[in-house]
């Protein structure tokens, strides 16, 4: 800030404190930092605020702060902690879960959170069949959720599901009275998509479309303590270079979307703390195993061996090579098997055994337009494939077009660059959506279908014995690697930067880059 | 006069009708599936169908169009498939930012362009003139995104004088919303430091945007002034001993007004729809950025809404300009 | 030609008149050079394979040097080669857009202006409507919906630019309809179409050519703008606007990745602007603004 005019920013602040402005929700507040307002910059707006239809990193960041699930997931490695439920029991066979709700839990309107509200939320989630409901599809059904008494809920699973506790943090409890009052003809979707009806530690008190969201600490939250942060401003800053400048200047406390280059640039910036942590999000080039040249397993092995893994890591910046389809930091990962690494000799050998020994084919590579790293990886891949005599057409698609193309093997391209999402810390999070044939037609697994893999995925999913599950997963990983179903690329590291006066932040690889506001303090 | 105004306003109705029809036809003929995106990646086909039904996208195009028209008469521009927010609300929210930017750019263009054009005319074919011509042509040749980037590198990244983007400092509260134009609102609130802050944010995007109208004004001012200087009555007046500066002033004022009006007529609507790039570079939350985001998600109603509002403002601004001409130059009334 | 007085000046005299002015002559030289680079640039660059998408991960982010006069980018590609490669796309796109717009606009404008009445009413209402639609937003929406690629890009921008030509041609045709030589041709028994093609359209040509030459720079900027927004040509084809956009996150440290494509646009657009001015002054000396 320039001080040429004889007046610093601090003077401005002092001045404007006199002419303090007020606005809805936050009440009277001085212009500028008062030491309890935490400012976070994100390039993404939340289009849909309905916890039962929205899914993804940004929705997650909002929901964990303005809603409550039965149980929460925190820290690294991810740990399940009490949420609305202060305790729970699980039956011997893993099928019956009983949750005891907190006595003092109330919604933002002051009404108590009862077992009926929990059942109401599960019912609505399952009825709408959107958002996270695919995670519990066929596992929790409406009749399986029962109100035992005001404070007790019993959930009976329709079939065993090992990672059930890992997915429950995604089920957020809504205030039935508010939803019923604004039900409309779409089950309250229009209302909830832009209005909260929750109980979380913060309330959404301000909203300027395309610009910012304001949150205020909920005074009657059922957990005492927390940090000194009273207000949170979530500002939309679309350019990552702007985010970098803002964190450097201390105008925001926390930025979500820095690129690898930005992280390098702020390495020595005073007052800035960088958080670089592994995620559980694997990046694949999914191959079309059901249509076109890549149905040939040897061609798939050839391109898997030709891919420039080191070049890809250079492009991604902060990333770890994947060893097989699953991230290495979860139990059940098979570190012993051999995987494909760049080896043109082997690539040519495999190509020789394929139906296209001299190449001479053209394959397509699609990525989500605007994703720079995916475009660059495409260029590197093009360079590698050319050495096999294979031409690569690189096509950016909008996300809806990509999802639409994934619906059938004929429309699906040969390679699709995609990040698998990490919604819960269990290998099933990848095994089922990405490899089970029931997901065909869905972007998570457009075409791959193999009865052997299906069998293994399901066996591990319903298994209750961890050793047995690990054995099955090891077997499955070795099998898909041998089949070269996809090019398993990398897991990205999470890149966060925050000011060094931020306290109480605990990293978790689940969900979003954005933190829970509750424990945060500014010093 | 009033009759003329009424006439022009009545003519707006068919224009609006035609414009909606055209936009609707273009939007509906294009491929793309907004519902697929809005429903989310894991949505079942049933849910996508339900959404399609909810937004009426399963019905024949002409029915959708009829509904759109009926709603339009009540100022309803439909609902965004992505955000489920009414498009009219969104536009009302984003339009002031764009208006502020466009007005600031036009003011800058006039304030800088008129004297420069004048200077060039007075010093016709001399160094100043050549310099001005080359300058304005070079300015016109610089793509806005490149100019914006250069300004950012110079004033935001290196000199640290001005912000990189946005309308107002993040942690500060903007002045209470009256007009939505932050500079105006700050003045209404008599909040000087807010005014300065808003101006600082406005500076670089407005400079980037003003280049094209400024070059046009310079050209217009130059040629019209040269014409005046060569006209007989000026020479005659000169011969009668009237001081040259007085003569010049009167005619020059008139030509400056003409040039300004022409440029505003030409550029107001054009800039409203052309801020997309500048808004992207400077992260300026206006309708251009809003339209871009809608375009990327193939969310058509916001795009149609923006195009409609911009088109309408373009037509209306031309009516206003015509009326201004009439007021200044009553001779045209008879035509 | 039977109407020598009204026909455009012969090309030899036109060229001589044009070249008599030094600045436009220079601009013409730059434009010619640009076309030459677009056609043969691939053979001039030290790293032609970089234009076709080859990468060199060992030489990333090299600052400008003798080996790489414009430096290298995040993939180790020679920026000079990419800039030269980008000239081709930029020119092909801009020329196609201008030619297509002029063609469509001339057909629509001629039909409306020459045959008048109903056709005029319908076509000109449509043209006026198209002119009120914000052109950049229209082009973006169409390009995004059609998907990326050179052809779609050209279609999208043309859709937004043809109405200007239609309006121009219609006005010229209407004015010419009243001219003596046209009426004379009609009374001498020439068919309507024959009169249109032999007598009217050739006389419209200068105005259209002036507009084309003035708008080619605008088309170049629009192409680059769409590239900048991310709705451009398919990778690996280098395109100036998208090169600049991709380079933004490396500012200001690796400035050369953005600055050189930016300068390339500036220089070519500047040359085309001067060329357009020169053509206008030569063909239409009265219309000096």
Short mmCIF file of N, CA, C and O in Angstrom, two decimals, chain A residues 29 34 46 51 65 72 94 127 227 244 266 272 388-389:
data_model
loop_
_atom_site.label_atom_id
_atom_site.label_comp_id
_atom_site.label_asym_id
_atom_site.label_seq_id
_atom_site.Cartn_x
_atom_site.Cartn_y
_atom_site.Cartn_z
N UNK A 29 -20.15 -3.03 11.45
CA UNK A 29 -18.78 -3.51 11.44
C UNK A 29 -17.92 -2.50 10.72
O UNK A 29 -18.33 -1.90 9.74
N UNK A 34 -11.19 -6.69 11.58
CA UNK A 34 -11.31 -6.40 13.00
C UNK A 34 -10.68 -7.51 13.80
O UNK A 34 -10.84 -7.58 15.01
N UNK A 46 -20.88 -21.30 -5.41
CA UNK A 46 -21.70 -22.47 -5.14
C UNK A 46 -23.03 -22.29 -5.86
O UNK A 46 -23.82 -21.44 -5.49
N UNK A 51 -28.06 -29.64 0.21
CA UNK A 51 -27.12 -30.70 0.61
C UNK A 51 -27.53 -32.07 0.10
O UNK A 51 -26.73 -32.99 0.13
N UNK A 65 -19.86 -26.43 7.20
CA UNK A 65 -19.92 -25.27 8.06
C UNK A 65 -21.33 -24.81 8.41
O UNK A 65 -21.56 -24.25 9.47
N UNK A 72 -18.67 -36.71 11.64
CA UNK A 72 -17.79 -35.89 10.82
C UNK A 72 -16.48 -36.62 10.53
O UNK A 72 -16.07 -37.49 11.30
N UNK A 94 -22.36 -55.82 11.22
CA UNK A 94 -22.14 -54.56 10.52
C UNK A 94 -23.38 -54.02 9.84
O UNK A 94 -23.30 -53.07 9.07
N UNK A 127 -35.20 -40.05 -1.79
CA UNK A 127 -36.31 -39.74 -2.69
C UNK A 127 -35.78 -38.99 -3.92
O UNK A 127 -36.15 -39.28 -5.04
N UNK A 227 -12.71 -21.45 17.70
CA UNK A 227 -11.74 -20.36 17.62
C UNK A 227 -12.38 -19.01 17.81
O UNK A 227 -13.55 -18.90 18.13
N UNK A 244 -3.04 -15.15 -5.61
CA UNK A 244 -1.65 -15.14 -5.13
C UNK A 244 -1.29 -13.77 -4.58
O UNK A 244 -0.73 -13.65 -3.50
N UNK A 266 5.34 -18.01 -4.21
CA UNK A 266 5.15 -17.48 -2.85
C UNK A 266 5.98 -18.22 -1.82
O UNK A 266 5.81 -18.04 -0.63
N UNK A 272 3.26 -15.82 4.81
CA UNK A 272 2.44 -16.81 4.11
C UNK A 272 2.92 -18.21 4.46
O UNK A 272 4.12 -18.48 4.48
N UNK A 388 5.42 -43.91 -31.60
CA UNK A 388 4.88 -45.24 -31.95
C UNK A 388 4.15 -45.19 -33.27
O UNK A 388 3.50 -46.16 -33.67
N UNK A 389 4.18 -44.03 -33.93
CA UNK A 389 3.45 -43.90 -35.18
C UNK A 389 1.96 -43.73 -34.97
O UNK A 389 1.15 -43.98 -35.86
#
